[in-house]
Tab-separated table of C-alpha atoms in Angstrom:
chain	number	residue	atom	x	y	z
A	1	MET	CA	4.549	-31.169	-37.769
A	2	ARG	CA	4.384	-30.262	-33.632
A	3	VAL	CA	5.931	-26.687	-33.629
A	4	ALA	CA	8.098	-26.226	-30.365
A	5	ALA	CA	6.630	-24.216	-27.214
A	6	ASP	CA	7.898	-21.132	-26.122
A	7	LEU	CA	8.631	-22.858	-22.534
A	8	LEU	CA	8.555	-25.864	-20.430
A	9	VAL	CA	9.595	-25.462	-16.649
A	10	ARG	CA	10.320	-28.851	-14.953
A	11	ALA	CA	9.575	-28.973	-11.295
A	12	ARG	CA	10.390	-31.886	-8.854
A	13	ARG	CA	7.123	-30.455	-6.812
A	14	ALA	CA	4.714	-27.773	-7.618
A	15	VAL	CA	1.408	-26.915	-6.744
A	16	VAL	CA	-1.548	-28.135	-9.272
A	17	GLY	CA	-4.538	-28.847	-9.145
A	18	GLY	CA	-4.416	-28.517	-5.401
A	19	SER	CA	-2.199	-31.496	-4.655
A	20	GLU	CA	1.837	-31.311	-4.435
A	21	ARG	CA	3.395	-33.847	-7.051
A	22	ALA	CA	6.399	-33.707	-10.092
A	23	VAL	CA	5.345	-31.197	-13.463
A	24	ALA	CA	6.172	-30.056	-16.753
A	25	VAL	CA	4.629	-27.107	-17.995
A	26	GLU	CA	4.449	-26.873	-21.228
A	27	VAL	CA	3.837	-22.898	-22.175
A	28	THR	CA	3.304	-20.612	-25.320
A	29	GLY	CA	1.787	-17.366	-26.013
A	30	GLY	CA	2.149	-16.463	-22.002
A	31	VAL	CA	-0.356	-19.417	-21.546
A	32	ILE	CA	-0.197	-22.390	-19.687
A	33	THR	CA	-0.361	-25.351	-22.726
A	34	ALA	CA	-0.191	-28.665	-21.424
A	35	LEU	CA	0.711	-30.687	-18.039
A	36	HIS	CA	3.699	-33.696	-18.505
A	37	ALA	CA	4.859	-36.055	-16.595
A	38	TYR	CA	8.471	-34.227	-14.965
A	39	ASP	CA	10.860	-36.891	-17.552
A	40	ALA	CA	8.306	-36.398	-20.274
A	41	GLU	CA	10.358	-34.581	-23.872
A	42	VAL	CA	8.929	-31.892	-25.321
A	43	GLU	CA	10.313	-30.073	-27.353
A	44	ALA	CA	10.059	-25.899	-26.148
A	45	ASP	CA	13.183	-23.503	-27.174
A	46	VAL	CA	13.551	-22.229	-23.459
A	47	VAL	CA	13.273	-24.977	-20.439
A	48	VAL	CA	13.873	-24.249	-17.253
A	49	GLU	CA	14.377	-27.166	-14.509
A	50	LEU	CA	13.793	-25.746	-10.686
A	51	ALA	CA	16.078	-27.143	-8.430
A	52	ASP	CA	15.738	-29.289	-5.442
A	53	ASP	CA	14.870	-27.121	-2.714
A	54	GLU	CA	13.094	-25.340	-5.053
A	55	VAL	CA	8.596	-26.083	-5.773
A	56	LEU	CA	6.650	-24.088	-8.841
A	57	LEU	CA	3.885	-22.598	-7.573
A	58	PRO	CA	1.345	-20.346	-9.628
A	59	GLY	CA	1.279	-16.682	-9.470
A	60	LEU	CA	-0.367	-15.154	-6.447
A	61	VAL	CA	-3.250	-12.291	-5.998
A	62	ASP	CA	-3.742	-10.201	-4.064
A	63	THR	CA	-7.451	-8.139	-4.578
A	64	HIS	CA	-6.498	-5.747	-1.350
A	65	VAL	CA	-3.109	-3.598	-2.601
A	66	HIS	CA	-3.744	0.313	-2.161
A	67	VAL	CA	-1.155	1.720	-4.710
A	68	ASN	CA	-2.247	5.491	-4.053
A	69	GLU	CA	-1.427	7.161	-7.165
A	70	PRO	CA	-1.624	9.548	-8.762
A	71	GLY	CA	-2.535	12.087	-6.098
A	72	ARG	CA	0.074	10.688	-2.978
A	73	THR	CA	2.339	9.206	-5.212
A	74	GLU	CA	4.561	9.873	-2.710
A	75	TRP	CA	3.325	6.869	-0.071
A	76	GLU	CA	3.626	5.062	-3.508
A	77	GLY	CA	3.064	4.273	-7.086
A	78	PHE	CA	2.601	2.434	-9.661
A	79	ALA	CA	5.731	1.099	-10.305
A	80	SER	CA	7.378	0.170	-6.707
A	81	ALA	CA	3.727	-1.510	-5.477
A	82	THR	CA	4.307	-4.077	-8.631
A	83	ARG	CA	7.817	-4.414	-8.618
A	84	ALA	CA	7.140	-4.904	-4.325
A	85	ALA	CA	4.499	-7.569	-5.659
A	86	ALA	CA	6.330	-9.370	-8.478
A	87	ALA	CA	9.448	-9.949	-5.502
A	88	GLY	CA	6.999	-11.529	-3.284
A	89	GLY	CA	5.626	-13.951	-6.435
A	90	VAL	CA	2.227	-11.691	-6.575
A	91	THR	CA	1.673	-11.824	-9.884
A	92	THR	CA	-2.053	-9.629	-9.805
A	93	ILE	CA	-3.347	-7.166	-7.693
A	94	VAL	CA	-6.084	-5.032	-7.762
A	95	ASP	CA	-5.934	-1.406	-6.514
A	96	MET	CA	-8.607	-0.479	-3.919
A	97	PRO	CA	-10.369	2.674	-4.696
A	98	LEU	CA	-8.755	5.041	-2.378
A	99	ASN	CA	-5.819	6.807	-0.999
A	100	SER	CA	-5.181	8.185	-4.268
A	101	ILE	CA	-6.464	11.419	-5.662
A	102	PRO	CA	-8.976	11.100	-7.164
A	103	PRO	CA	-10.222	8.687	-5.918
A	104	THR	CA	-11.915	5.823	-7.705
A	105	THR	CA	-15.743	6.737	-7.774
A	106	THR	CA	-16.236	7.785	-11.298
A	107	VAL	CA	-15.032	6.967	-14.322
A	108	ALA	CA	-12.952	10.066	-15.816
A	109	ALA	CA	-11.020	9.364	-12.210
A	110	LEU	CA	-10.994	5.072	-13.332
A	111	ASP	CA	-9.761	6.412	-16.857
A	112	GLU	CA	-6.874	8.860	-15.398
A	113	LYS	CA	-5.378	6.113	-12.884
A	114	ARG	CA	-5.449	3.949	-15.509
A	115	ALA	CA	-3.421	6.029	-17.989
A	116	VAL	CA	-1.334	6.738	-14.999
A	117	ALA	CA	-0.396	2.878	-14.703
A	118	ARG	CA	-0.800	1.649	-18.171
A	119	ASP	CA	3.629	2.147	-18.491
A	120	GLN	CA	4.639	1.357	-15.368
A	121	VAL	CA	3.353	-1.328	-14.087
A	122	HIS	CA	5.239	-4.900	-13.222
A	123	VAL	CA	2.663	-7.440	-12.471
A	124	ASP	CA	-1.529	-7.147	-13.773
A	125	VAL	CA	-3.406	-5.190	-12.819
A	126	GLY	CA	-6.924	-4.558	-12.517
A	127	PHE	CA	-9.449	-2.169	-9.858
A	128	TRP	CA	-12.207	-1.593	-7.713
A	129	GLY	CA	-14.695	1.181	-8.162
A	130	GLY	CA	-15.273	3.098	-5.056
A	131	ALA	CA	-18.946	3.653	-2.683
A	132	VAL	CA	-19.426	7.150	-1.301
A	133	PRO	CA	-22.309	8.814	-0.804
A	134	ASP	CA	-22.370	11.448	-3.821
A	135	ASN	CA	-22.055	8.317	-6.335
A	136	LEU	CA	-24.631	5.957	-5.821
A	137	ASP	CA	-26.316	6.851	-9.143
A	138	ASP	CA	-23.131	6.339	-10.988
A	139	LEU	CA	-22.315	3.004	-9.653
A	140	ALA	CA	-23.432	1.189	-12.873
A	141	GLY	CA	-21.164	3.473	-15.547
A	142	LEU	CA	-18.053	1.720	-13.221
A	143	HIS	CA	-18.917	-1.098	-13.007
A	144	ASP	CA	-19.390	-1.410	-17.007
A	145	ALA	CA	-16.042	0.562	-16.841
A	146	GLY	CA	-14.679	-2.376	-15.760
A	147	VAL	CA	-13.905	-2.105	-12.048
A	148	PHE	CA	-14.169	-5.606	-10.371
A	149	GLY	CA	-16.547	-4.693	-7.423
A	150	PHE	CA	-17.035	-1.412	-5.020
A	151	LYS	CA	-16.051	-0.749	-2.136
A	152	CYS	CA	-16.826	0.975	0.817
A	153	PHE	CA	-15.884	2.321	4.560
A	154	LEU	CA	-18.695	1.998	7.367
A	155	LEU	CA	-16.467	4.384	9.544
A	156	ASP	CA	-14.548	7.623	8.642
A	157	SER	CA	-12.129	6.000	5.941
A	158	GLY	CA	-9.020	8.367	6.862
A	159	VAL	CA	-8.574	9.863	4.010
A	160	GLU	CA	-11.824	13.290	3.675
A	161	GLU	CA	-12.183	12.612	-0.070
A	162	PHE	CA	-13.711	9.452	0.894
A	163	PRO	CA	-16.551	9.044	3.263
A	164	HIS	CA	-18.097	5.946	4.411
A	165	LEU	CA	-22.107	5.440	4.174
A	166	GLU	CA	-24.838	5.529	6.583
A	167	ARG	CA	-26.878	2.998	7.264
A	168	PRO	CA	-29.520	3.783	4.838
A	169	ASP	CA	-27.124	4.851	1.949
A	170	PHE	CA	-25.000	2.076	2.508
A	171	ALA	CA	-28.317	-0.592	2.115
A	172	ARG	CA	-29.102	1.408	-1.448
A	173	ALA	CA	-25.587	0.969	-2.062
A	174	MET	CA	-26.212	-2.742	-1.600
A	175	GLN	CA	-29.225	-3.447	-3.543
A	176	GLU	CA	-26.827	-1.404	-6.936
A	177	THR	CA	-24.866	-3.872	-6.426
A	178	ALA	CA	-26.675	-6.478	-5.808
A	179	ARG	CA	-28.853	-5.391	-8.927
A	180	LEU	CA	-25.240	-5.058	-11.060
A	181	GLY	CA	-24.571	-8.345	-10.289
A	182	ALA	CA	-21.499	-6.848	-8.735
A	183	LEU	CA	-18.667	-7.493	-5.420
A	184	PHE	CA	-19.895	-5.310	-2.671
A	185	ILE	CA	-16.616	-4.876	-0.209
A	186	VAL	CA	-16.993	-3.500	3.004
A	187	HIS	CA	-14.179	-2.051	6.107
A	188	ALA	CA	-16.273	-3.457	8.869
A	189	GLU	CA	-15.937	-1.157	11.927
A	190	ASP	CA	-18.782	0.124	14.160
A	191	GLY	CA	-17.971	4.597	14.321
A	192	ASP	CA	-20.138	4.599	16.919
A	193	LEU	CA	-18.056	1.700	19.050
A	194	ILE	CA	-14.722	3.491	18.313
A	195	ASP	CA	-13.923	4.872	21.869
A	196	ASP	CA	-10.593	7.486	20.997
A	197	ASP	CA	-10.720	7.854	24.849
A	198	ARG	CA	-8.846	5.484	25.426
A	199	LEU	CA	-6.394	5.731	23.003
A	200	ALA	CA	-3.036	6.216	25.013
A	201	GLY	CA	-0.972	7.881	23.149
A	202	ARG	CA	2.467	5.065	22.942
A	203	ARG	CA	0.723	2.603	25.023
A	204	TYR	CA	-0.974	-0.401	22.177
A	205	ASP	CA	-2.676	-1.639	24.867
A	206	GLY	CA	-4.498	2.355	24.679
A	207	PHE	CA	-4.566	1.659	20.853
A	208	LEU	CA	-6.215	-1.814	21.005
A	209	ALA	CA	-8.287	-0.588	23.421
A	210	SER	CA	-10.061	1.927	21.665
A	211	ARG	CA	-11.161	0.166	18.979
A	212	PRO	CA	-12.721	-2.998	20.185
A	213	ARG	CA	-13.435	-6.639	19.046
A	214	VAL	CA	-17.452	-5.740	19.263
A	215	ALA	CA	-16.965	-2.541	16.730
A	216	GLU	CA	-15.766	-5.362	14.333
A	217	GLU	CA	-18.754	-7.553	15.123
A	218	SER	CA	-21.628	-4.737	15.307
A	219	ALA	CA	-20.679	-3.767	11.617
A	220	ILE	CA	-20.268	-7.639	10.176
A	221	HIS	CA	-23.289	-7.762	11.854
A	222	THR	CA	-24.815	-5.327	9.519
A	223	VAL	CA	-23.371	-6.582	6.116
A	224	ILE	CA	-24.851	-9.710	6.819
A	225	GLU	CA	-28.271	-8.323	7.408
A	226	VAL	CA	-28.308	-5.657	4.429
A	227	ALA	CA	-26.632	-8.498	2.082
A	228	ARG	CA	-29.229	-10.784	2.828
A	229	ASP	CA	-32.122	-8.674	3.030
A	230	ALA	CA	-30.244	-7.095	-0.808
A	231	GLY	CA	-29.329	-10.808	-2.380
A	232	ALA	CA	-26.527	-9.248	-2.413
A	233	ARG	CA	-22.496	-10.550	-3.263
A	234	ALA	CA	-20.762	-9.012	-0.034
A	235	HIS	CA	-16.762	-8.923	0.628
A	236	ILE	CA	-15.229	-8.333	4.787
A	237	VAL	CA	-11.952	-7.377	4.292
A	238	HIS	CA	-8.816	-7.041	7.066
A	239	LEU	CA	-10.439	-9.530	9.525
A	240	SER	CA	-9.252	-9.067	12.533
A	241	ASP	CA	-11.335	-10.199	15.050
A	242	ALA	CA	-11.551	-14.170	15.042
A	243	ASP	CA	-14.838	-13.843	17.266
A	244	ALA	CA	-16.706	-12.689	14.165
A	245	VAL	CA	-15.976	-15.976	12.596
A	246	PRO	CA	-19.222	-17.953	13.867
A	247	MET	CA	-21.837	-15.312	12.909
A	248	LEU	CA	-20.036	-15.495	8.988
A	249	ARG	CA	-21.095	-19.284	8.827
A	250	ALA	CA	-23.870	-19.093	10.045
A	251	ALA	CA	-24.632	-16.241	7.480
A	252	ARG	CA	-23.653	-18.659	5.187
A	253	ALA	CA	-24.947	-21.813	5.926
A	254	GLU	CA	-28.215	-19.162	5.293
A	255	GLY	CA	-26.937	-18.593	1.733
A	256	VAL	CA	-25.876	-15.653	2.047
A	257	ASP	CA	-23.686	-14.483	-0.926
A	258	ILE	CA	-20.544	-13.247	1.920
A	259	SER	CA	-17.179	-14.517	1.768
A	260	VAL	CA	-13.920	-12.840	4.447
A	261	GLU	CA	-10.488	-12.501	4.018
A	262	THR	CA	-7.394	-12.151	6.103
A	263	CYS	CA	-4.216	-10.241	6.583
A	264	PRO	CA	-0.225	-11.809	7.188
A	265	HIS	CA	0.190	-9.248	10.220
A	266	TYR	CA	-3.141	-10.650	11.933
A	267	LEU	CA	-1.702	-14.484	11.275
A	268	THR	CA	2.087	-13.006	12.308
A	269	PHE	CA	2.048	-10.468	15.396
A	270	ASP	CA	-0.270	-10.063	18.720
A	271	ALA	CA	-0.762	-7.522	20.721
A	272	GLU	CA	1.183	-8.898	23.624
A	273	HIS	CA	4.193	-8.566	21.693
A	274	ILE	CA	4.068	-4.947	20.519
A	275	ALA	CA	6.316	-2.025	21.723
A	276	ASP	CA	5.002	0.912	22.806
A	277	GLY	CA	5.859	3.241	20.703
A	278	ALA	CA	5.457	1.232	17.328
A	279	THR	CA	3.380	2.237	15.194
A	280	GLU	CA	5.508	0.543	12.029
A	281	LEU	CA	2.210	-1.512	13.229
A	282	LYS	CA	-0.896	0.357	13.079
A	283	CYS	CA	-3.064	-0.834	11.580
A	284	CYS	CA	-7.092	-0.838	11.540
A	285	PRO	CA	-8.578	-2.909	12.547
A	286	PRO	CA	-5.697	-3.744	15.677
A	287	ILE	CA	-3.313	-6.576	15.255
A	288	ARG	CA	-5.212	-8.583	18.202
A	289	GLU	CA	-3.993	-11.688	20.673
A	290	ALA	CA	-2.188	-14.684	19.713
A	291	ASP	CA	-4.919	-16.517	21.512
A	292	ASN	CA	-7.202	-14.566	18.490
A	293	ARG	CA	-4.602	-15.000	15.967
A	294	GLU	CA	-4.888	-18.908	16.307
A	295	GLU	CA	-7.787	-18.990	16.582
A	296	LEU	CA	-8.167	-16.731	12.731
A	297	TRP	CA	-5.445	-19.905	11.718
A	298	ALA	CA	-7.798	-22.294	12.603
A	299	SER	CA	-10.977	-19.999	10.777
A	300	LEU	CA	-8.513	-20.429	8.109
A	301	ALA	CA	-8.165	-24.015	7.844
A	302	MET	CA	-11.680	-24.639	8.412
A	303	GLY	CA	-12.312	-23.165	5.650
A	304	ASP	CA	-14.308	-20.250	7.372
A	305	ILE	CA	-11.908	-17.525	6.147
A	306	ASP	CA	-11.475	-17.572	2.723
A	307	LEU	CA	-8.466	-15.998	1.684
A	308	VAL	CA	-5.269	-13.795	2.603
A	309	VAL	CA	-4.635	-10.664	1.484
A	310	SER	CA	-1.826	-8.534	2.074
A	311	ASP	CA	-3.723	-4.808	2.420
A	312	HIS	CA	-0.660	-3.510	1.268
A	313	SER	CA	-1.228	0.215	2.487
A	314	PRO	CA	1.528	2.175	2.810
A	315	CYS	CA	2.201	5.904	3.585
A	316	THR	CA	6.044	8.250	3.728
A	317	VAL	CA	8.554	7.720	7.392
A	318	GLU	CA	7.051	10.472	8.573
A	319	LEU	CA	4.081	10.141	8.668
A	320	LYS	CA	4.377	6.790	10.010
A	321	ALA	CA	6.759	8.690	12.482
A	322	ARG	CA	3.411	11.100	13.455
A	323	GLY	CA	3.603	11.856	17.121
A	324	ASP	CA	7.164	10.425	18.141
A	325	GLY	CA	5.016	6.864	18.281
A	326	ASP	CA	1.531	7.542	18.857
A	327	PHE	CA	-0.983	5.752	17.856
A	328	GLY	CA	-3.524	8.482	17.993
A	329	ALA	CA	-1.364	10.358	15.039
A	330	ALA	CA	0.316	8.019	13.585
A	331	TRP	CA	-0.828	6.923	10.021
A	332	GLY	CA	-2.405	3.230	10.295
A	333	GLY	CA	-1.163	1.228	7.529
A	334	ILE	CA	1.330	-1.567	6.760
A	335	ALA	CA	3.193	-2.324	3.860
A	336	SER	CA	3.756	-6.099	3.788
A	337	VAL	CA	2.818	-6.755	-0.805
A	338	GLN	CA	6.437	-8.214	-0.865
A	339	LEU	CA	6.132	-10.153	2.802
A	340	GLY	CA	3.229	-11.927	2.604
A	341	LEU	CA	3.982	-15.134	1.058
A	342	PRO	CA	8.012	-15.546	2.910
A	343	ALA	CA	5.257	-14.677	6.189
A	344	VAL	CA	2.696	-16.441	5.544
A	345	TRP	CA	4.304	-19.432	4.931
A	346	SER	CA	5.693	-19.270	7.953
A	347	GLY	CA	3.387	-19.746	9.551
A	348	ALA	CA	1.450	-22.306	8.259
A	349	VAL	CA	4.797	-24.892	8.832
A	350	ALA	CA	5.307	-23.750	11.521
A	351	ARG	CA	1.449	-25.252	12.555
A	352	GLY	CA	1.722	-27.932	9.856
A	353	TYR	CA	-0.163	-26.928	7.018
A	354	SER	CA	1.041	-27.187	3.604
A	355	LEU	CA	1.813	-24.866	0.906
A	356	VAL	CA	-1.283	-26.124	-1.253
A	357	ASP	CA	-3.268	-24.564	2.199
A	358	VAL	CA	-0.878	-21.147	0.879
A	359	VAL	CA	-2.013	-21.012	-2.791
A	360	ARG	CA	-5.016	-22.452	-2.350
A	361	TRP	CA	-5.354	-19.146	0.536
A	362	MET	CA	-3.096	-16.548	-1.449
A	363	ALA	CA	-3.664	-17.631	-5.385
A	364	THR	CA	-6.748	-19.619	-6.032
A	365	ALA	CA	-9.396	-18.389	-3.506
A	366	PRO	CA	-9.001	-14.228	-4.164
A	367	ALA	CA	-8.785	-14.845	-8.098
A	368	ASP	CA	-11.465	-17.064	-8.083
A	369	ARG	CA	-13.608	-14.699	-5.568
A	370	VAL	CA	-13.078	-12.118	-8.330
A	371	GLY	CA	-13.576	-14.312	-11.417
A	372	LEU	CA	-9.906	-14.124	-12.688
A	373	VAL	CA	-10.560	-17.320	-12.985
A	374	HIS	CA	-7.842	-17.500	-15.837
A	375	LYS	CA	-5.244	-16.597	-12.418
A	376	GLY	CA	-3.751	-18.698	-9.120
A	377	ARG	CA	-3.439	-21.954	-10.640
A	378	ILE	CA	-1.367	-24.144	-12.880
A	379	GLU	CA	-4.109	-25.430	-14.715
A	380	VAL	CA	-3.781	-26.188	-18.688
A	381	GLY	CA	-5.713	-22.842	-20.205
A	382	ALA	CA	-4.393	-20.575	-17.393
A	383	ASP	CA	-2.001	-17.206	-17.289
A	384	ALA	CA	1.459	-18.716	-17.051
A	385	ASP	CA	2.139	-16.681	-14.229
A	386	LEU	CA	4.877	-18.843	-12.015
A	387	VAL	CA	7.063	-18.903	-8.622
A	388	ARG	CA	10.056	-20.644	-8.369
A	389	PHE	CA	10.254	-20.617	-4.321
A	390	ALA	CA	12.414	-21.441	-1.950
A	391	PRO	CA	10.612	-23.382	1.334
A	392	ASP	CA	13.016	-23.698	2.907
A	393	GLU	CA	15.414	-21.171	2.699
A	394	GLU	CA	14.983	-17.811	5.299
A	395	LEU	CA	15.438	-14.360	5.094
A	396	THR	CA	15.857	-11.085	7.402
A	397	VAL	CA	13.960	-8.795	6.894
A	398	ASP	CA	15.858	-5.360	5.295
A	399	VAL	CA	13.812	-2.472	4.863
A	400	ALA	CA	16.001	-0.946	2.263
A	401	ARG	CA	15.935	-3.833	0.497
A	402	LEU	CA	12.038	-4.339	-0.332
A	403	HIS	CA	11.529	-2.246	-2.915
A	404	HIS	CA	7.581	-0.281	-2.398
A	405	LYS	CA	8.273	3.232	-1.995
A	406	ASN	CA	8.894	4.071	1.772
A	407	ALA	CA	11.586	2.192	3.956
A	408	VAL	CA	8.944	1.153	7.375
A	409	SER	CA	8.147	-1.994	7.667
A	410	ALA	CA	6.134	-4.245	10.550
A	411	TYR	CA	8.408	-6.697	9.193
A	412	ALA	CA	11.744	-4.803	9.902
A	413	GLY	CA	14.724	-7.683	11.038
A	414	ARG	CA	11.895	-10.125	11.409
A	415	ARG	CA	13.498	-13.894	10.490
A	416	LEU	CA	10.901	-15.365	7.799
A	417	ARG	CA	11.043	-18.833	6.032
A	418	GLY	CA	10.684	-19.117	1.953
A	419	VAL	CA	12.493	-16.315	-0.479
A	420	VAL	CA	11.038	-15.925	-4.324
A	421	ARG	CA	13.721	-16.537	-6.479
A	422	GLU	CA	12.310	-15.605	-10.350
A	423	THR	CA	8.701	-14.396	-11.064
A	424	TRP	CA	7.526	-14.791	-14.037
A	425	LEU	CA	4.786	-13.478	-15.843
A	426	ARG	CA	2.810	-15.171	-18.812
A	427	GLY	CA	5.438	-17.095	-18.618
A	428	ALA	CA	8.199	-14.262	-18.967
A	429	THR	CA	10.530	-13.371	-16.132
A	430	ILE	CA	9.537	-10.137	-14.554
A	431	GLY	CA	12.455	-7.543	-14.973
A	432	GLU	CA	13.490	-4.454	-14.882
A	433	THR	CA	11.146	-3.702	-17.875
A	434	PRO	CA	7.115	-3.112	-16.951
A	435	THR	CA	5.094	-5.897	-19.292
A	436	GLY	CA	2.129	-5.965	-16.549
A	437	ARG	CA	-1.230	-5.842	-18.357
A	438	LEU	CA	-4.555	-3.343	-17.276
A	439	LEU	CA	-7.184	-5.763	-16.180
A	440	ARG	CA	-10.942	-5.102	-16.423
A	441	ARG	CA	-13.762	-7.320	-15.082
A	442	GLY	CA	-15.466	-10.576	-17.013
A	443	GLN	CA	-12.194	-10.153	-19.856
A	444	PRO	CA	-9.359	-12.747	-19.881
């Protein structure tokens, strides 16, 4: 006799296997065990039927989130960040090795972070390790401890406890990550080409001029060269400059294993409409012009940009307002883990792209790049991480209703399309009780 499934989710619209179709998703033990026709007769303890205006999506995978706990927990913490993620349809995050104190540059620091996170997380959480000048002999230990790869900066990171790598150390680190088979992710801006003399207080055009496109292009050229020489796996984080795409395309055509991400804010905002003093939109690299934004969208559609992740980088309201709107003084970073899906969907639908595209960019591709092949997809054997999404419902962003810790957002007051109505983690609705797991590279 067939045992009843734990859960059956029926959806007239679902993103499955690279297309949108009707389906009934069977779940047992937190895993998708079968995909049936929408109206198939399947015995289950719980049956959920999505409404006609809802689409079933796989849980998103956000591989670029700064949680900041421990050490700067007043900026953000695991409880608040993962509640925000769940509310935005994100069921897996990978935490950056900064801006926590200590940074995740030693096994002891990783253990401390895991201990703090363990009983707080509402979604599944993995961890990046950091590569800094004084830990390059210890990367293997972090790799063995299960980090998903290593993050470095090619210029000042903004926090003194996470120094950047100069070219010789960067090459050495790339060689070590190649030896380990680890993914090496890089904040690619050339510090020698950052011109702080062009900063102009509250003027956004001055901030933009201080971080020119050539700074990204120079650094990306360096990453390509070093990755090619080392035979390494490399990844460029938060690309804002579409002019860098051709060199990335050419490098991949030559066989260099390099991928690239962009972020919702680069796909949503444009420099021409950022008001002077609007430091809630300060991030590094900066938001560039509207024509650049459209080129980023086109590069996504062509597959030259692989994935879209939030770079959720929160801070206190006071740090964002420091200097009374002075772009040189305010902290740079945009808190958006809860809003990435509606932000990207709003832009995608306006340009003729589909939810299939959005799922590829925000769920499947990031999961695949970090080796989480049981995440970011609705298929047999995958974790039953699912999202009930109303793509045509609209919302106006109210910072007081966001779950991240500090009520500041670049999206405040913005009208977005698409509302997450429910998020399941391994077949259970995410609620007030933390049920997330801590993930290790290579483990299911």
